[in-house]
PDB file of C-alpha atoms in Angstrom:
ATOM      1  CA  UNK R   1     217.002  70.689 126.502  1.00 45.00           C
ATOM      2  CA  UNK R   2     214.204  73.158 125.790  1.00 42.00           C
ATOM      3  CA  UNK R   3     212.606  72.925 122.168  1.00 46.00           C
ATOM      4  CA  UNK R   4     209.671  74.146 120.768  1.00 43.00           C
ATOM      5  CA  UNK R   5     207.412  71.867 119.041  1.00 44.00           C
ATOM      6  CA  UNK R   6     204.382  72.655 116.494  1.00 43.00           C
ATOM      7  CA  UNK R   7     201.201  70.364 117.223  1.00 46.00           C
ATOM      8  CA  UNK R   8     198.896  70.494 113.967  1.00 41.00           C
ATOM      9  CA  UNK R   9     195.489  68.861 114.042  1.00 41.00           C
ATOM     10  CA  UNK R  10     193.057  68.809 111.607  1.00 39.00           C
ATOM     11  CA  UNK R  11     191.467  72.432 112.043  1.00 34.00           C
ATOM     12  CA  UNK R  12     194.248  73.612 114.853  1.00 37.00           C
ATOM     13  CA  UNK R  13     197.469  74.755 115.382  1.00 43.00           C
ATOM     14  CA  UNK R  14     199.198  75.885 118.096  1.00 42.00           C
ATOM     15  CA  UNK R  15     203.089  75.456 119.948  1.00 46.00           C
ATOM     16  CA  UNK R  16     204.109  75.295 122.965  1.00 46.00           C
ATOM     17  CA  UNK R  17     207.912  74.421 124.299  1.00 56.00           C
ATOM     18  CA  UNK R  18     208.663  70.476 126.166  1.00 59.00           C
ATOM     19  CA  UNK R  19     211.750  69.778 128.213  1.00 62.00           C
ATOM     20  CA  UNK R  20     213.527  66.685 127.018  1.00 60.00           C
ATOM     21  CA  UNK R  21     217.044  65.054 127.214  1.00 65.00           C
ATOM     22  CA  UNK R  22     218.032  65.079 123.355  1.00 66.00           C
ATOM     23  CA  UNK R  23     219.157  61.395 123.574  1.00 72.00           C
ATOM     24  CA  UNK R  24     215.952  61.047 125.481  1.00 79.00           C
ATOM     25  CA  UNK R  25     213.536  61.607 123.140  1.00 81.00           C
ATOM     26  CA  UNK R  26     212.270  58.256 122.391  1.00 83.00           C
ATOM     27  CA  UNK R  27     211.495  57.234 126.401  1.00 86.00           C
ATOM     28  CA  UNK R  28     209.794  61.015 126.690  1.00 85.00           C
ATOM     29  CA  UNK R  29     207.068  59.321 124.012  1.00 87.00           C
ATOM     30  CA  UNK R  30     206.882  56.008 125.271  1.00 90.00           C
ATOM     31  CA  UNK R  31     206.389  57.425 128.580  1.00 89.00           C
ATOM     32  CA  UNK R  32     203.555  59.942 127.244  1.00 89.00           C
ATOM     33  CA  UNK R  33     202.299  56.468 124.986  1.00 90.00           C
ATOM     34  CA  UNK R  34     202.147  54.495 128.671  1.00 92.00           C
ATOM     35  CA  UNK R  35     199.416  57.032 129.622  1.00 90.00           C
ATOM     36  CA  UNK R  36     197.491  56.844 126.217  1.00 89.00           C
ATOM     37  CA  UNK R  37     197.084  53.708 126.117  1.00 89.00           C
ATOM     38  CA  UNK R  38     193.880  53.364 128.224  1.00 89.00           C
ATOM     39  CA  UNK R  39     192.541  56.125 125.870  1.00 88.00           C
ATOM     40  CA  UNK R  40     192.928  53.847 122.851  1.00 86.00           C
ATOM     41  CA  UNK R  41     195.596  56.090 121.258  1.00 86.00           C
ATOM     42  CA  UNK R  42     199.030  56.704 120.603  1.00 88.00           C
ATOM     43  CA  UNK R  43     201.973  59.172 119.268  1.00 89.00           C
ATOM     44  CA  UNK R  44     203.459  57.606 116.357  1.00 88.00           C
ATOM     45  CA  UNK R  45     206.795  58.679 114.120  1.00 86.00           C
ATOM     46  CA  UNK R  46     207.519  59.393 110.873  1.00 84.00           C
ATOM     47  CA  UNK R  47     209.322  61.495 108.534  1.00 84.00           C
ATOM     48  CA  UNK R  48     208.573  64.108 105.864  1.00 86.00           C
ATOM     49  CA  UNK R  49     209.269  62.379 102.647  1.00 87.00           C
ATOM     50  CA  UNK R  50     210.701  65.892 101.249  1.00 82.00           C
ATOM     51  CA  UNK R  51     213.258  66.676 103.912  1.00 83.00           C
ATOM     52  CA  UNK R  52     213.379  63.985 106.077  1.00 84.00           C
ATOM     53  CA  UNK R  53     211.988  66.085 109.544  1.00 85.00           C
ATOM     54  CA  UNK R  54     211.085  64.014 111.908  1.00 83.00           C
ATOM     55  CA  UNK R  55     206.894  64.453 112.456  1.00 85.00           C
ATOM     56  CA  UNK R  56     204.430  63.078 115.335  1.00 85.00           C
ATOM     57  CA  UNK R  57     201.189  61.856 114.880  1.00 84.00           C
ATOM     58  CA  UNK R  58     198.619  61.094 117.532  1.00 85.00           C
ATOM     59  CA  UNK R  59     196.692  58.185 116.195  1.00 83.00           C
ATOM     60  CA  UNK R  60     193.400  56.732 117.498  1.00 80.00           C
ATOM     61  CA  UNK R  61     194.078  52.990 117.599  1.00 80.00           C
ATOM     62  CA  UNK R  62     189.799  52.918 117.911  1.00 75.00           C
ATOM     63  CA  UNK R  63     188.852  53.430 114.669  1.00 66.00           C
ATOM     64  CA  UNK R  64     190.755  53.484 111.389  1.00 65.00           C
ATOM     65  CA  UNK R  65     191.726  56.822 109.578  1.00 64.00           C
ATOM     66  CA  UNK R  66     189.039  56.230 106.603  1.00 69.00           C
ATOM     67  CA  UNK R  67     186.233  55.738 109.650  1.00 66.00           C
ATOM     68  CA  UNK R  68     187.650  58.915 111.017  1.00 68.00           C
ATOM     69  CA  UNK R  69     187.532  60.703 108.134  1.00 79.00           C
ATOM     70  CA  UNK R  70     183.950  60.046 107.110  1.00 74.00           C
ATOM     71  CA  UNK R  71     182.398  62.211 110.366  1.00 74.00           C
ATOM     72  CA  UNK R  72     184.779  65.096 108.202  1.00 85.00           C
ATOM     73  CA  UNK R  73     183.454  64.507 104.590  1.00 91.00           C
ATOM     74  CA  UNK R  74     180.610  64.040 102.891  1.00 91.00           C
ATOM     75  CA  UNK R  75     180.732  60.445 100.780  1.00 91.00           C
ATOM     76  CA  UNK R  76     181.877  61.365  97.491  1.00 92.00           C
ATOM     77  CA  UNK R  77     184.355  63.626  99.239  1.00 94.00           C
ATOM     78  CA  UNK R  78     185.941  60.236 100.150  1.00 93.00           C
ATOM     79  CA  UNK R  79     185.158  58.247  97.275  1.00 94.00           C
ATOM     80  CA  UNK R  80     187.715  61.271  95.805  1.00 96.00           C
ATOM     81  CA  UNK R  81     189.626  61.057  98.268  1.00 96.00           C
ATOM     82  CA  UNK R  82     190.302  57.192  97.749  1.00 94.00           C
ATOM     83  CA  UNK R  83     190.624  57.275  93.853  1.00 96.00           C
ATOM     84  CA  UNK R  84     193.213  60.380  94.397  1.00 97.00           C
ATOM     85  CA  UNK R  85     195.171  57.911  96.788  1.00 96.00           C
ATOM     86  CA  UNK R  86     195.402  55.379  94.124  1.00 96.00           C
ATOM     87  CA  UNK R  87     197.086  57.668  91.738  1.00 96.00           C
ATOM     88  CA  UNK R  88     199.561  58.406  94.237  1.00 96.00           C
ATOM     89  CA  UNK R  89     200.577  55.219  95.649  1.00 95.00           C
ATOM     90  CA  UNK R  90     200.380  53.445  92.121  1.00 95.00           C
ATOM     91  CA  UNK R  91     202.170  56.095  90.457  1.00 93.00           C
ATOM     92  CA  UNK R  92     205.740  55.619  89.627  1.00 88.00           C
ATOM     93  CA  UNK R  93     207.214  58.938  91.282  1.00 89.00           C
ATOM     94  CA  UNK R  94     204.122  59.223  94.557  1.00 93.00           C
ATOM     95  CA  UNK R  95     202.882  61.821  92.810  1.00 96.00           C
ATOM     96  CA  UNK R  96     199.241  62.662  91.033  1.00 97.00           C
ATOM     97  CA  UNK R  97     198.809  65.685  88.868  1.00 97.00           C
ATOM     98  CA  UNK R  98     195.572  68.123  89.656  1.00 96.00           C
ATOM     99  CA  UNK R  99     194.650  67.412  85.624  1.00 96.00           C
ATOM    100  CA  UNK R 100     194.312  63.091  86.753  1.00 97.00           C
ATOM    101  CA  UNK R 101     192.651  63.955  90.073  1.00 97.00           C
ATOM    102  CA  UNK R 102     190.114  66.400  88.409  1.00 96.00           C
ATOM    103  CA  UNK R 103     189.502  63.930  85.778  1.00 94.00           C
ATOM    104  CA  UNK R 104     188.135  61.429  88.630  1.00 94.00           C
ATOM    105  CA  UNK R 105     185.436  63.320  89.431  1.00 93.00           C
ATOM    106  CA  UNK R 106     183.259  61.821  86.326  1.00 89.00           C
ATOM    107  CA  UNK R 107     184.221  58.407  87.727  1.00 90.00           C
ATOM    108  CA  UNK R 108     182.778  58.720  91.001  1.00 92.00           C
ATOM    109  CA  UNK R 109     179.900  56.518  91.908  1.00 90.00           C
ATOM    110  CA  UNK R 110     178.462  57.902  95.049  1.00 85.00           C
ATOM    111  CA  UNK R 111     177.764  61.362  93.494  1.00 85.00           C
ATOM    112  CA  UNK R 112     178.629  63.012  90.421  1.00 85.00           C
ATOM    113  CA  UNK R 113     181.305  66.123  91.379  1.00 92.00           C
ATOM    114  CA  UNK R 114     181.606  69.020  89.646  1.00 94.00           C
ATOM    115  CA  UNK R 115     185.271  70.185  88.722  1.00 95.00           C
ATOM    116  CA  UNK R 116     185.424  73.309  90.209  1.00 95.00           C
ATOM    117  CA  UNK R 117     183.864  71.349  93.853  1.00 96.00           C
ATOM    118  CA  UNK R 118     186.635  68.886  92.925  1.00 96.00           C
ATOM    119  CA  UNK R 119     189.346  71.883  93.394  1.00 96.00           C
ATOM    120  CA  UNK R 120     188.055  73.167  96.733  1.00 97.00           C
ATOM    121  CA  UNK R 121     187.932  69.824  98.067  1.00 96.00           C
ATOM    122  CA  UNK R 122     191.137  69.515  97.252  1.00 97.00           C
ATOM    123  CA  UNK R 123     192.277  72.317  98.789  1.00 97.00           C
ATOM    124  CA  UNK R 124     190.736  71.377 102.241  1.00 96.00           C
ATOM    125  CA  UNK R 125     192.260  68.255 101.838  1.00 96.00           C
ATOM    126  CA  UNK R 126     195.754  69.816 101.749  1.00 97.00           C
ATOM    127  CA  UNK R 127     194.471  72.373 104.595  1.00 95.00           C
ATOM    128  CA  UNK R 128     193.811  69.385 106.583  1.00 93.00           C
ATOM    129  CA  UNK R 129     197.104  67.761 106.078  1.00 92.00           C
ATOM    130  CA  UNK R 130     196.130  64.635 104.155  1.00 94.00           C
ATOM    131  CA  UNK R 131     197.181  65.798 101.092  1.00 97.00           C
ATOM    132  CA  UNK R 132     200.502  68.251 100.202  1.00 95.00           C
ATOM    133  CA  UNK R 133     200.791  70.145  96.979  1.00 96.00           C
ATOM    134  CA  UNK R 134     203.893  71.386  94.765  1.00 92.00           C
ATOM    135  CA  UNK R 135     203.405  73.044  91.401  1.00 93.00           C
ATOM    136  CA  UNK R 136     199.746  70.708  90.666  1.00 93.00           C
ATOM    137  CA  UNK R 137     201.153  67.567  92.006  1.00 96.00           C
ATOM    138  CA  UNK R 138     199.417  65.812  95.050  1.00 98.00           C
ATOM    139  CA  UNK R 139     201.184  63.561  97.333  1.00 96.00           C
ATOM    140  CA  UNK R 140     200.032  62.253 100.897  1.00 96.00           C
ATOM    141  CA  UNK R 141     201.160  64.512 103.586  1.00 94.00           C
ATOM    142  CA  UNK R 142     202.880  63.159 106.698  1.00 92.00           C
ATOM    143  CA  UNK R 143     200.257  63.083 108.686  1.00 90.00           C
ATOM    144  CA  UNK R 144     198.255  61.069 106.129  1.00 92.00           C
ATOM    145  CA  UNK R 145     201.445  58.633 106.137  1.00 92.00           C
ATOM    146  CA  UNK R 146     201.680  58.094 109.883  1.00 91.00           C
ATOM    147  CA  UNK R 147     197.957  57.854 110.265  1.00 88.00           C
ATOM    148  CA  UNK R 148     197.263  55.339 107.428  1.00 90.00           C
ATOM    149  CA  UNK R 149     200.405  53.191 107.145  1.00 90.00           C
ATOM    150  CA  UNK R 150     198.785  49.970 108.221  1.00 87.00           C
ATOM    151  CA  UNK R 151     195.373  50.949 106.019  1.00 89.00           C
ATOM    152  CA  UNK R 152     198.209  51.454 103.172  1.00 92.00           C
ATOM    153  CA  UNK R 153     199.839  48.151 103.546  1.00 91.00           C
ATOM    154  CA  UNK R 154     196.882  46.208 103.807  1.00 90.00           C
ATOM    155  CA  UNK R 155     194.991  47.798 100.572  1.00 91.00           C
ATOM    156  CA  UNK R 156     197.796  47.839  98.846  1.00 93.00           C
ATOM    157  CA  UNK R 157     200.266  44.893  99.187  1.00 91.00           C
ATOM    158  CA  UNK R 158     201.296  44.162  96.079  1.00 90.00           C
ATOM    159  CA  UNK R 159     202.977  48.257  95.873  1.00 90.00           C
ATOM    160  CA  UNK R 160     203.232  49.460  99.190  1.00 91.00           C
ATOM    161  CA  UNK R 161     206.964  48.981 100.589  1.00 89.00           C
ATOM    162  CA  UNK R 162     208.486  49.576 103.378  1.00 92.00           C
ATOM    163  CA  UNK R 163     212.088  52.038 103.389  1.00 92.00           C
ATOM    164  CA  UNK R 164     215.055  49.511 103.752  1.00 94.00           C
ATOM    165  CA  UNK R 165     216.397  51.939 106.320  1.00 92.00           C
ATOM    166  CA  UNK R 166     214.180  53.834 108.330  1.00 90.00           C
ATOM    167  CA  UNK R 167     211.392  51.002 108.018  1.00 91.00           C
ATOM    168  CA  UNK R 168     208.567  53.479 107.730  1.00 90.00           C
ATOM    169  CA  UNK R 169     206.057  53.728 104.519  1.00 92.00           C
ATOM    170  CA  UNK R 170     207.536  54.669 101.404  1.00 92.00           C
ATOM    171  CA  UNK R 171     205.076  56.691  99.486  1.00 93.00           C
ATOM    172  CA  UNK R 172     207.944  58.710  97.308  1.00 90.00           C
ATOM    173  CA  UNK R 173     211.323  56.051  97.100  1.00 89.00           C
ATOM    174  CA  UNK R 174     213.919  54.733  94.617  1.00 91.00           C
ATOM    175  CA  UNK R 175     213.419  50.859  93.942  1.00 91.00           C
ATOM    176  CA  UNK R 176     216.631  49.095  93.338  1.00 92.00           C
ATOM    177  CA  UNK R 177     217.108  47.614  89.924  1.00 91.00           C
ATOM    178  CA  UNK R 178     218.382  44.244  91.078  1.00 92.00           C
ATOM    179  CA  UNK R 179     216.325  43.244  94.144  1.00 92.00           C
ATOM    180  CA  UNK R 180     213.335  45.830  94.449  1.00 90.00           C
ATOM    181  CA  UNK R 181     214.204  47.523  97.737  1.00 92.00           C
ATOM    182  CA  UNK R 182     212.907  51.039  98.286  1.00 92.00           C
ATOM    183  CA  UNK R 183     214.609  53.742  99.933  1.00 93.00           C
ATOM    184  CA  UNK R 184     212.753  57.569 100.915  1.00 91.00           C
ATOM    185  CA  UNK R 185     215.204  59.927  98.919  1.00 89.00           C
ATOM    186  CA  UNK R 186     216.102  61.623 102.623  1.00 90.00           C
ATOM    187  CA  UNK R 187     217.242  57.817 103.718  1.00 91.00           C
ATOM    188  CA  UNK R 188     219.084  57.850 100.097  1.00 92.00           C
ATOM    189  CA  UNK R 189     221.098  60.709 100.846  1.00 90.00           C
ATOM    190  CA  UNK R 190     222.110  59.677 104.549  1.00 90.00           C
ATOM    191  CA  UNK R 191     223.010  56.345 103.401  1.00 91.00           C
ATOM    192  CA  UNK R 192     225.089  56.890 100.584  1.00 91.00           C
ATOM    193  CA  UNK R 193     226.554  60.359 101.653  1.00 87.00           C
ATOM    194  CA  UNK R 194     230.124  58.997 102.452  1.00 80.00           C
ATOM    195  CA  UNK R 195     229.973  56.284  99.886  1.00 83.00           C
ATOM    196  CA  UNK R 196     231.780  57.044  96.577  1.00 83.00           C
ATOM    197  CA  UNK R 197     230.166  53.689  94.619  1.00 88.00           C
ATOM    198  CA  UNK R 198     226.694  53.379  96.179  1.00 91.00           C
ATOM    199  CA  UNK R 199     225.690  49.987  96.770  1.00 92.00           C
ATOM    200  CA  UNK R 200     222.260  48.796  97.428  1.00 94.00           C
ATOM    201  CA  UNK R 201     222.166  47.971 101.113  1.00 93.00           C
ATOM    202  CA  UNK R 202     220.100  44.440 100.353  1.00 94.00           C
ATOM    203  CA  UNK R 203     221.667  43.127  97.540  1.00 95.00           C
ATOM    204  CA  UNK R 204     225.209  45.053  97.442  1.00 94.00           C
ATOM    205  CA  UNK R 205     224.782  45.276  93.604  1.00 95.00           C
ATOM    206  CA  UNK R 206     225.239  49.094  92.106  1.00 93.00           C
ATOM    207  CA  UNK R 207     222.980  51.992  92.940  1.00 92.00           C
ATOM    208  CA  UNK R 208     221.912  52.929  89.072  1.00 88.00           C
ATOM    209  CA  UNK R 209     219.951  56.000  90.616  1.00 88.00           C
ATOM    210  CA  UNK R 210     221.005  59.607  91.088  1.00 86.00           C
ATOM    211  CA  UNK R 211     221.629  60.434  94.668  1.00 85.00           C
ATOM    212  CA  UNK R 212     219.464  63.540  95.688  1.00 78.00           C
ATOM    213  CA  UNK R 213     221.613  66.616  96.345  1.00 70.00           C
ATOM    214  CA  UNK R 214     224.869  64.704  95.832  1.00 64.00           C
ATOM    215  CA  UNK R 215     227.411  64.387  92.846  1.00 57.00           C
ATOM    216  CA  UNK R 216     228.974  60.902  92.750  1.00 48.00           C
ATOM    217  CA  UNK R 217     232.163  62.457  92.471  1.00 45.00           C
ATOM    218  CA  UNK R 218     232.444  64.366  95.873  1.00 44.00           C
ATOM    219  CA  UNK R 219     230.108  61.913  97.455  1.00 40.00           C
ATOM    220  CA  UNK R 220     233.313  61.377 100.499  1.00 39.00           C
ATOM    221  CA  UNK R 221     233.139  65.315 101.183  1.00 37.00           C
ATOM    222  CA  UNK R 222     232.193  65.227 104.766  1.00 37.00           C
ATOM    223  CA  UNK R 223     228.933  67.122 105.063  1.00 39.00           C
ATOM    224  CA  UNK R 224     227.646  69.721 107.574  1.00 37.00           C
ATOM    225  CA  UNK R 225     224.625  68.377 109.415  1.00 37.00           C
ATOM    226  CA  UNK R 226     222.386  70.980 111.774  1.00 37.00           C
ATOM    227  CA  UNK R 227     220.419  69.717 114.868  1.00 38.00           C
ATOM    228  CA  UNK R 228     217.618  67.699 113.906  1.00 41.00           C
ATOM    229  CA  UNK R 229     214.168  69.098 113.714  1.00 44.00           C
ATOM    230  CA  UNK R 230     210.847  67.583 114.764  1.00 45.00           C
ATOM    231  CA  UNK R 231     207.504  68.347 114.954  1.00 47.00           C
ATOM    232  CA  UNK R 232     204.230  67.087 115.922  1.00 44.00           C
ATOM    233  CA  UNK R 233     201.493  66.486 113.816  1.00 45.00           C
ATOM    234  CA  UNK R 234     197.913  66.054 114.987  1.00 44.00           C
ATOM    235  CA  UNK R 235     196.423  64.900 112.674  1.00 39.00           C
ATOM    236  CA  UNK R 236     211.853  59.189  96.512  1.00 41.00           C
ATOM    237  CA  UNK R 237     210.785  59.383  94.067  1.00 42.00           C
ATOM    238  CA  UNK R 238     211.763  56.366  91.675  1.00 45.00           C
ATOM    239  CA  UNK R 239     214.620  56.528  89.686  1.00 61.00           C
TER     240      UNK R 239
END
């Protein structure tokens, strides 16, 4: 099949259309992975936490995302960079409002950072696809997911979780009551879509939370699907 794919880096963005077998799509990267490899890098999946696309990173294995990132940003750029990804990942919905994020800026130690800097950096951060805003709330982008997964689980043990079904970092989730599983809100609504008493699929006790875009009641309607997009990305909330 033809399909045509969007490749975002940090400053470009371009498309261009790849010939695949749909069932394919998987040995088309490893194959394309088998040549990166002596280049120290390598095309990685995830999954928009929002609607549950299917993204591509290309990831340097050389150098970690944070090293990466500090040829792009001046110091205190990153200090507020790292302080903003603490609100987000130890927030309870993987969200941080612009009011918290501004109000780091008097708590940096590298260099003091005026407000108004503090909202243009912000905004190339979200131009450069590490951050995503909705209505003054930051969360990590995609990109930022697939890039720093393993920073995120190592700096952050005791929170960071994996998704019980698609295995990938689980920035926005719901946690089950009973055993503490997380789930990304698309993996939510694909799991329990046919299910008219959700059940948690560690522990089997009830799912207490509110399945996005569903009603309980109809939760057995069969439900119209559309092909599945992806794209490629250079670069759950709790109930």
């Amino acid at each position: 099949m033809t399909q045509d794919i969007t490749c975002i880096s940090t400053m470009l963005e371009f498309k261009f259309s790849v010939y695949y077998a749909h069932d394919k799509l998987d040995d088309f990267i490893s194959t394309i992975n088998s040549h990166l490899q002596p280049l120290f890098m390598q095309i990685r999946k995830g999954m928009s936490e929002g609607d549950g696309r299917a993204h591509y990173a290309l990831v340097n294995l050389a150098e970690t995302e944070i090293t990466k990132m500090a040829s792009d940003y001046t110091e205190n750029e990153l200090e507020l960079f790292r302080k903003t990804m603490d609100l987000i990942i130890l927030s309870e919905n993987g969200f941080a409002s612009s009011t918290d994020i501004l109000n780091l800026t008097d708590q940096l130690k590298t260099k003091k950072m005026k407000k108004k800097e503090a909202e243009q950096v912000l905004k190339v951060f979200v131009e450069d696809k590490w951050l995503s805003e909705r209505n003054g709330e930051y969360t990590l982008h995609t990109r930022c997911i697939i890039e720093m997964e393993q920073y995120i689980l190592s700096n952050y043990q005791d929170v960071a979780r994996k998704c019980n079904i698609c295995h990938s970092l689980a920035i926005q989730s719901q946690i089950c009551e009973s055993c503490g599983i997380g789930m990304h809100l698309p993996c939510v609504r694909k799991y329990f879509r046919a299910q008219t008493e959700p059940r948690c699929p560690q522990c089997n006790d009830f799912w207490s939370c509110d399945i996005p875009g569903m009603n309980r009641i109809d939760s057995q309607s069969p439900s119209k699907t559309g092909r599945a997009e992806k794209s490629f990305i250079l670069g759950t909330r709790r109930c």
